[in-house]
mmCIF file of C-alpha atoms and ligand atoms in Angstrom:
data_model
loop_
_atom_site.group_PDB
_atom_site.id
_atom_site.type_symbol
_atom_site.label_atom_id
_atom_site.label_comp_id
_atom_site.label_asym_id
_atom_site.label_seq_id
_atom_site.Cartn_x
_atom_site.Cartn_y
_atom_site.Cartn_z
ATOM 1 C CA MET A 1 13.900 67.627 138.346
ATOM 2 C CA ALA A 2 15.714 70.260 135.607
ATOM 3 C CA ASN A 3 15.814 68.958 132.182
ATOM 4 C CA THR A 4 20.026 68.923 131.406
ATOM 5 C CA ARG A 5 19.686 67.123 128.500
ATOM 6 C CA ARG A 6 21.416 68.657 125.688
ATOM 7 C CA LYS A 7 19.254 69.933 122.510
ATOM 8 C CA MET A 8 20.203 68.574 119.518
ATOM 9 C CA VAL A 9 19.329 69.565 115.527
ATOM 10 C CA ALA A 10 19.732 67.081 112.802
ATOM 11 C CA GLY A 11 19.033 67.596 109.309
ATOM 12 C CA ASN A 12 18.332 65.046 107.276
ATOM 13 C CA TRP A 13 18.579 65.687 103.452
ATOM 14 C CA LYS A 14 16.909 62.780 102.268
ATOM 15 C CA MET A 15 18.464 62.550 98.202
ATOM 16 C CA ASN A 16 18.569 65.305 97.838
ATOM 17 C CA GLY A 17 21.364 68.642 97.851
ATOM 18 C CA ASP A 18 24.786 68.258 95.580
ATOM 19 C CA THR A 19 28.359 69.928 96.914
ATOM 20 C CA ALA A 20 27.467 73.110 95.691
ATOM 21 C CA LEU A 21 24.772 73.081 98.412
ATOM 22 C CA LEU A 22 27.403 71.191 101.183
ATOM 23 C CA SER A 23 30.286 73.959 100.846
ATOM 24 C CA LEU A 24 27.369 76.403 101.440
ATOM 25 C CA PHE A 25 26.736 74.555 104.157
ATOM 26 C CA LYS A 26 30.226 73.744 105.399
ATOM 27 C CA ALA A 27 31.199 77.585 105.091
ATOM 28 C CA GLN A 28 28.112 78.829 106.753
ATOM 29 C CA LEU A 29 26.637 76.524 108.911
ATOM 30 C CA LYS A 30 27.817 77.259 112.852
ATOM 31 C CA SER A 31 26.591 75.024 115.726
ATOM 32 C CA PRO A 32 25.143 77.330 118.666
ATOM 33 C CA GLU A 33 26.862 76.460 121.697
ATOM 34 C CA ASN A 34 24.495 74.552 123.665
ATOM 35 C CA VAL A 35 23.176 72.346 120.531
ATOM 36 C CA ASP A 36 24.492 69.495 118.479
ATOM 37 C CA VAL A 37 24.168 70.085 114.723
ATOM 38 C CA VAL A 38 24.312 66.470 112.503
ATOM 39 C CA ILE A 39 23.815 66.880 109.184
ATOM 40 C CA CYS A 40 22.823 63.753 107.405
ATOM 41 C CA PRO A 41 23.430 63.424 103.657
ATOM 42 C CA PRO A 42 23.334 61.112 101.304
ATOM 43 C CA ALA A 43 26.450 59.258 101.021
ATOM 44 C CA VAL A 44 28.306 60.386 98.346
ATOM 45 C CA TYR A 45 28.991 63.128 99.958
ATOM 46 C CA LEU A 46 29.582 61.783 104.017
ATOM 47 C CA SER A 47 33.892 62.403 102.783
ATOM 48 C CA GLU A 48 33.227 65.983 101.655
ATOM 49 C CA SER A 49 31.294 66.758 105.094
ATOM 50 C CA MET A 50 33.563 66.183 107.382
ATOM 51 C CA GLY A 51 35.569 68.553 109.408
ATOM 52 C CA ALA A 52 32.987 71.437 109.267
ATOM 53 C CA ASP A 53 31.607 73.418 112.437
ATOM 54 C CA PHE A 54 28.757 70.411 112.302
ATOM 55 C CA ALA A 55 28.873 66.652 113.313
ATOM 56 C CA VAL A 56 28.077 64.076 110.537
ATOM 57 C CA GLY A 57 25.315 61.203 110.555
ATOM 58 C CA SER A 58 24.443 58.950 107.280
ATOM 59 C CA GLN A 59 20.846 57.954 106.061
ATOM 60 C CA ASN A 60 21.335 54.366 107.083
ATOM 61 C CA ILE A 61 23.469 51.245 107.601
ATOM 62 C CA SER A 62 23.052 48.186 106.268
ATOM 63 C CA GLN A 63 22.864 45.366 108.876
ATOM 64 C CA HIS A 64 25.838 43.606 107.792
ATOM 65 C CA GLU A 65 29.506 43.769 108.620
ATOM 66 C CA SER A 66 31.072 43.419 105.201
ATOM 67 C CA GLY A 67 30.801 41.518 102.224
ATOM 68 C CA ALA A 68 29.078 40.730 98.971
ATOM 69 C CA HIS A 69 25.848 43.114 99.800
ATOM 70 C CA THR A 70 26.297 45.431 96.610
ATOM 71 C CA GLY A 71 25.518 49.309 97.558
ATOM 72 C CA ASP A 72 25.224 49.030 100.859
ATOM 73 C CA ILE A 73 27.410 51.228 103.895
ATOM 74 C CA SER A 74 28.939 49.246 106.600
ATOM 75 C CA VAL A 75 29.290 51.114 109.992
ATOM 76 C CA ALA A 76 32.768 50.277 109.364
ATOM 77 C CA MET A 77 33.171 52.950 106.626
ATOM 78 C CA LEU A 78 31.688 55.246 108.683
ATOM 79 C CA ASN A 79 34.069 54.620 111.541
ATOM 80 C CA ASP A 80 36.888 55.268 109.412
ATOM 81 C CA LEU A 81 35.579 58.638 107.682
ATOM 82 C CA GLY A 82 34.430 60.119 111.580
ATOM 83 C CA VAL A 83 30.690 59.700 110.953
ATOM 84 C CA THR A 84 29.506 59.782 114.842
ATOM 85 C CA TYR A 85 25.528 59.329 113.779
ATOM 86 C CA ALA A 86 23.102 57.495 111.311
ATOM 87 C CA ILE A 87 19.998 57.419 111.510
ATOM 88 C CA ILE A 88 17.845 53.942 110.747
ATOM 89 C CA GLY A 89 14.483 53.304 110.760
ATOM 90 C CA HIS A 90 13.467 56.166 108.995
ATOM 91 C CA SER A 91 10.000 55.821 108.449
ATOM 92 C CA GLU A 92 10.398 56.386 103.912
ATOM 93 C CA ARG A 93 12.735 53.444 104.596
ATOM 94 C CA ARG A 94 10.349 51.499 106.095
ATOM 95 C CA GLN A 95 8.194 52.500 103.068
ATOM 96 C CA ASP A 96 10.319 52.118 100.131
ATOM 97 C CA HIS A 97 12.751 48.782 100.847
ATOM 98 C CA GLY A 98 10.020 47.534 103.303
ATOM 99 C CA GLU A 99 12.292 48.131 106.511
ATOM 100 C CA SER A 100 10.700 45.601 109.004
ATOM 101 C CA ASN A 101 10.807 46.469 113.499
ATOM 102 C CA GLU A 102 12.726 43.383 113.795
ATOM 103 C CA LEU A 103 15.820 44.555 111.261
ATOM 104 C CA ILE A 104 15.663 48.055 112.359
ATOM 105 C CA GLY A 105 16.298 46.791 115.968
ATOM 106 C CA GLU A 106 19.449 44.606 114.474
ATOM 107 C CA LYS A 107 20.698 47.531 112.991
ATOM 108 C CA VAL A 108 20.709 49.490 115.810
ATOM 109 C CA ASN A 109 22.221 47.075 117.777
ATOM 110 C CA LEU A 110 25.708 47.134 115.027
ATOM 111 C CA ALA A 111 25.925 50.260 114.935
ATOM 112 C CA LEU A 112 26.267 50.992 119.057
ATOM 113 C CA ASN A 113 28.430 47.807 119.070
ATOM 114 C CA ALA A 114 30.948 49.817 116.434
ATOM 115 C CA GLY A 115 30.158 53.349 118.527
ATOM 116 C CA ILE A 116 27.860 54.601 115.979
ATOM 117 C CA LYS A 117 25.252 57.338 117.460
ATOM 118 C CA PRO A 118 21.833 55.530 116.076
ATOM 119 C CA ILE A 119 18.804 58.030 115.672
ATOM 120 C CA PHE A 120 16.245 55.630 116.131
ATOM 121 C CA CYS A 121 13.042 56.430 113.943
ATOM 122 C CA ILE A 122 9.383 55.915 115.378
ATOM 123 C CA GLY A 123 6.333 57.290 114.464
ATOM 124 C CA GLU A 124 2.369 56.425 113.553
ATOM 125 C CA PRO A 125 0.829 56.725 109.995
ATOM 126 C CA LEU A 126 -2.680 58.257 110.451
ATOM 127 C CA GLU A 127 -4.904 55.794 110.261
ATOM 128 C CA VAL A 128 -3.206 55.086 113.929
ATOM 129 C CA ARG A 129 -3.396 58.278 114.978
ATOM 130 C CA GLU A 130 -7.134 58.163 114.151
ATOM 131 C CA GLN A 131 -8.038 54.787 115.362
ATOM 132 C CA GLY A 132 -6.105 55.808 118.587
ATOM 133 C CA THR A 133 -3.352 53.413 119.338
ATOM 134 C CA VAL A 134 -0.778 55.938 118.102
ATOM 135 C CA PHE A 135 0.892 54.456 121.837
ATOM 136 C CA ALA A 136 0.562 51.307 121.182
ATOM 137 C CA TYR A 137 2.549 51.346 117.822
ATOM 138 C CA VAL A 138 5.400 53.055 118.835
ATOM 139 C CA GLN A 139 5.776 50.889 122.104
ATOM 140 C CA ALA A 140 5.930 47.600 119.557
ATOM 141 C CA GLN A 141 8.820 49.778 117.584
ATOM 142 C CA ILE A 142 9.891 50.636 121.103
ATOM 143 C CA ASP A 143 9.969 47.202 122.090
ATOM 144 C CA ALA A 144 11.792 45.698 119.105
ATOM 145 C CA VAL A 145 15.224 47.676 119.369
ATOM 146 C CA LEU A 146 15.315 46.999 122.952
ATOM 147 C CA ASP A 147 14.662 43.400 122.025
ATOM 148 C CA ALA A 148 17.708 43.674 120.305
ATOM 149 C CA CYS A 149 20.033 45.491 121.729
ATOM 150 C CA GLY A 150 19.449 45.177 125.464
ATOM 151 C CA GLU A 151 20.529 48.392 127.775
ATOM 152 C CA GLN A 152 23.089 48.893 126.424
ATOM 153 C CA PHE A 153 20.126 50.479 124.166
ATOM 154 C CA PHE A 154 20.363 53.631 126.852
ATOM 155 C CA ASP A 155 23.845 54.460 126.542
ATOM 156 C CA ASN A 156 24.427 55.830 123.592
ATOM 157 C CA SER A 157 21.047 56.413 121.432
ATOM 158 C CA ILE A 158 18.947 59.001 120.161
ATOM 159 C CA ILE A 159 15.410 58.431 119.422
ATOM 160 C CA ALA A 160 13.297 60.815 116.194
ATOM 161 C CA TYR A 161 9.346 60.708 117.094
ATOM 162 C CA GLU A 162 8.183 61.784 113.719
ATOM 163 C CA PRO A 163 4.422 61.496 112.679
ATOM 164 C CA ILE A 164 3.971 59.779 109.231
ATOM 165 C CA TRP A 165 1.328 62.162 108.136
ATOM 166 C CA ALA A 166 3.627 65.126 109.659
ATOM 167 C CA ILE A 167 6.907 64.070 107.671
ATOM 168 C CA GLY A 168 7.417 66.176 104.007
ATOM 169 C CA THR A 169 3.266 67.694 104.242
ATOM 170 C CA GLY A 170 3.723 70.931 106.136
ATOM 171 C CA LYS A 171 0.931 69.566 108.346
ATOM 172 C CA THR A 172 3.000 69.802 111.845
ATOM 173 C CA ALA A 173 2.150 68.200 114.943
ATOM 174 C CA SER A 174 1.109 70.746 117.367
ATOM 175 C CA PRO A 175 3.578 71.365 120.366
ATOM 176 C CA GLU A 176 0.799 69.484 122.956
ATOM 177 C CA GLN A 177 0.997 66.499 120.390
ATOM 178 C CA ALA A 178 3.897 66.413 120.165
ATOM 179 C CA GLN A 179 4.609 66.605 123.912
ATOM 180 C CA GLU A 180 2.504 63.577 124.504
ATOM 181 C CA VAL A 181 3.945 61.368 122.850
ATOM 182 C CA HIS A 182 7.183 62.276 124.099
ATOM 183 C CA ALA A 183 6.274 61.861 127.583
ATOM 184 C CA PHE A 184 4.681 58.372 126.563
ATOM 185 C CA ILE A 185 8.519 57.529 125.249
ATOM 186 C CA ARG A 186 9.954 58.813 127.618
ATOM 187 C CA GLU A 187 7.462 57.411 130.836
ATOM 188 C CA TYR A 188 7.819 53.518 129.192
ATOM 189 C CA LEU A 189 11.504 53.725 128.824
ATOM 190 C CA SER A 190 11.866 55.175 131.973
ATOM 191 C CA GLU A 191 10.628 51.821 133.619
ATOM 192 C CA LYS A 192 12.798 50.347 131.880
ATOM 193 C CA ASN A 193 15.662 51.951 132.718
ATOM 194 C CA GLU A 194 15.861 55.844 134.462
ATOM 195 C CA ALA A 195 19.021 56.512 132.220
ATOM 196 C CA ALA A 196 15.890 57.091 129.963
ATOM 197 C CA GLN A 197 15.848 60.668 131.652
ATOM 198 C CA ASP A 198 18.664 61.601 129.860
ATOM 199 C CA LEU A 199 18.198 60.180 126.313
ATOM 200 C CA ARG A 200 17.233 62.567 123.848
ATOM 201 C CA ILE A 201 14.053 62.545 121.663
ATOM 202 C CA LEU A 202 14.102 64.472 119.125
ATOM 203 C CA TYR A 203 10.869 65.683 117.031
ATOM 204 C CA GLY A 204 10.928 65.168 113.121
ATOM 205 C CA GLY A 205 8.365 66.548 110.837
ATOM 206 C CA SER A 206 7.778 69.477 109.040
ATOM 207 C CA VAL A 207 9.822 71.347 111.522
ATOM 208 C CA ASN A 208 10.268 74.825 110.043
ATOM 209 C CA ALA A 209 11.828 78.244 111.215
ATOM 210 C CA SER A 210 8.106 79.849 112.680
ATOM 211 C CA ASN A 211 7.338 76.272 114.676
ATOM 212 C CA ALA A 212 11.090 75.021 115.917
ATOM 213 C CA ALA A 213 10.998 77.259 118.594
ATOM 214 C CA GLU A 214 8.025 76.560 120.034
ATOM 215 C CA LEU A 215 8.374 72.335 119.648
ATOM 216 C CA PHE A 216 11.563 72.593 121.248
ATOM 217 C CA ALA A 217 10.403 74.593 124.717
ATOM 218 C CA GLN A 218 8.475 71.239 125.500
ATOM 219 C CA ALA A 219 9.683 69.947 128.294
ATOM 220 C CA ASP A 220 10.280 66.804 126.207
ATOM 221 C CA ILE A 221 11.380 67.419 123.614
ATOM 222 C CA ASP A 222 15.211 67.769 122.858
ATOM 223 C CA GLY A 223 15.248 68.934 119.672
ATOM 224 C CA GLY A 224 14.646 68.122 115.981
ATOM 225 C CA LEU A 225 14.766 65.455 112.955
ATOM 226 C CA ILE A 226 14.156 67.636 110.158
ATOM 227 C CA GLY A 227 13.728 67.245 106.629
ATOM 228 C CA GLY A 228 12.700 69.670 104.027
ATOM 229 C CA ALA A 229 13.960 72.843 106.436
ATOM 230 C CA SER A 230 17.485 71.429 106.161
ATOM 231 C CA LEU A 231 18.227 72.199 102.717
ATOM 232 C CA LYS A 232 17.939 75.763 103.465
ATOM 233 C CA ILE A 233 21.154 77.304 104.948
ATOM 234 C CA ASP A 234 19.322 80.387 106.610
ATOM 235 C CA ASP A 235 16.064 78.726 107.686
ATOM 236 C CA PHE A 236 18.276 75.695 109.088
ATOM 237 C CA THR A 237 20.282 78.486 111.184
ATOM 238 C CA VAL A 238 17.202 79.605 112.398
ATOM 239 C CA ILE A 239 16.040 76.332 113.498
ATOM 240 C CA CYS A 240 19.691 75.569 115.315
ATOM 241 C CA GLN A 241 19.633 78.855 117.110
ATOM 242 C CA ALA A 242 16.100 78.184 117.988
ATOM 243 C CA ALA A 243 17.224 74.905 120.129
ATOM 244 C CA ASN A 244 19.867 77.193 121.871
HETATM 245 C C1 PEP B 301 12.346 63.792 108.394
HETATM 246 O O1 PEP B 301 12.654 63.459 106.600
HETATM 247 O O2 PEP B 301 12.995 63.028 108.996
HETATM 248 C C2 PEP B 301 11.478 64.744 107.898
HETATM 249 C C3 PEP B 301 11.059 65.359 109.790
HETATM 250 O O3 PEP B 301 11.147 65.795 106.914
HETATM 251 P P1 PEP B 301 10.234 67.171 107.063
HETATM 252 O O4 PEP B 301 11.573 67.856 107.986
HETATM 253 O O5 PEP B 301 10.442 67.167 105.213
HETATM 254 O O6 PEP B 301 8.824 66.786 107.674
#
């Protein structure tokens, strides 16, 4: 069966960028006809990001709905602005903030309940790849989210497979390495719900203007989650075009 999944390219600015960069992106970045383009700026720039030719995502959400949680941002606030996506479970949040699989499951569930589309991140550290247990590792990350969300996970979620050893290191997974894990993820999820055939699985980890096309040409790679290269308008434009 032909793959009819629409490609997506999401830029994760992490704790980078400023109003000048945002103005440049708003003026120059165009979403190609067949690609959903999303920019995930730091939270302070979310409001300013609206109204451009790309969709907007947050880099995190609170697991709480409202109240005494200093520094947190709720899904209701994202809805208030018209933010449509949220990166959840990025490896840097898992590392810097000790976010567990269970907490990430709660957050994905909360996002789905609020109508925010989660870009749910999974991926293994180098030791796990070297031990040859990548599938079991990502399966455990997925299981925790399925336990929290149930069948609604399949309606509006996006998965980003990001091997940690490839994030910000310049070491990209080869297209074959990435495709192998993407195919596993899709097969595993398809056993639970046929809708997994339509679920988008993005690759992230040192995607750049030179390697994007080959990665996006793989059967189960439906676009990318882009860190460093999403801060450069020319490179990011090439990456978006590579998905078209
Ligand atoms: C990321 O932050 O999700 C990422 C993939 O970063 P980079 O593209 O810089 O490796």
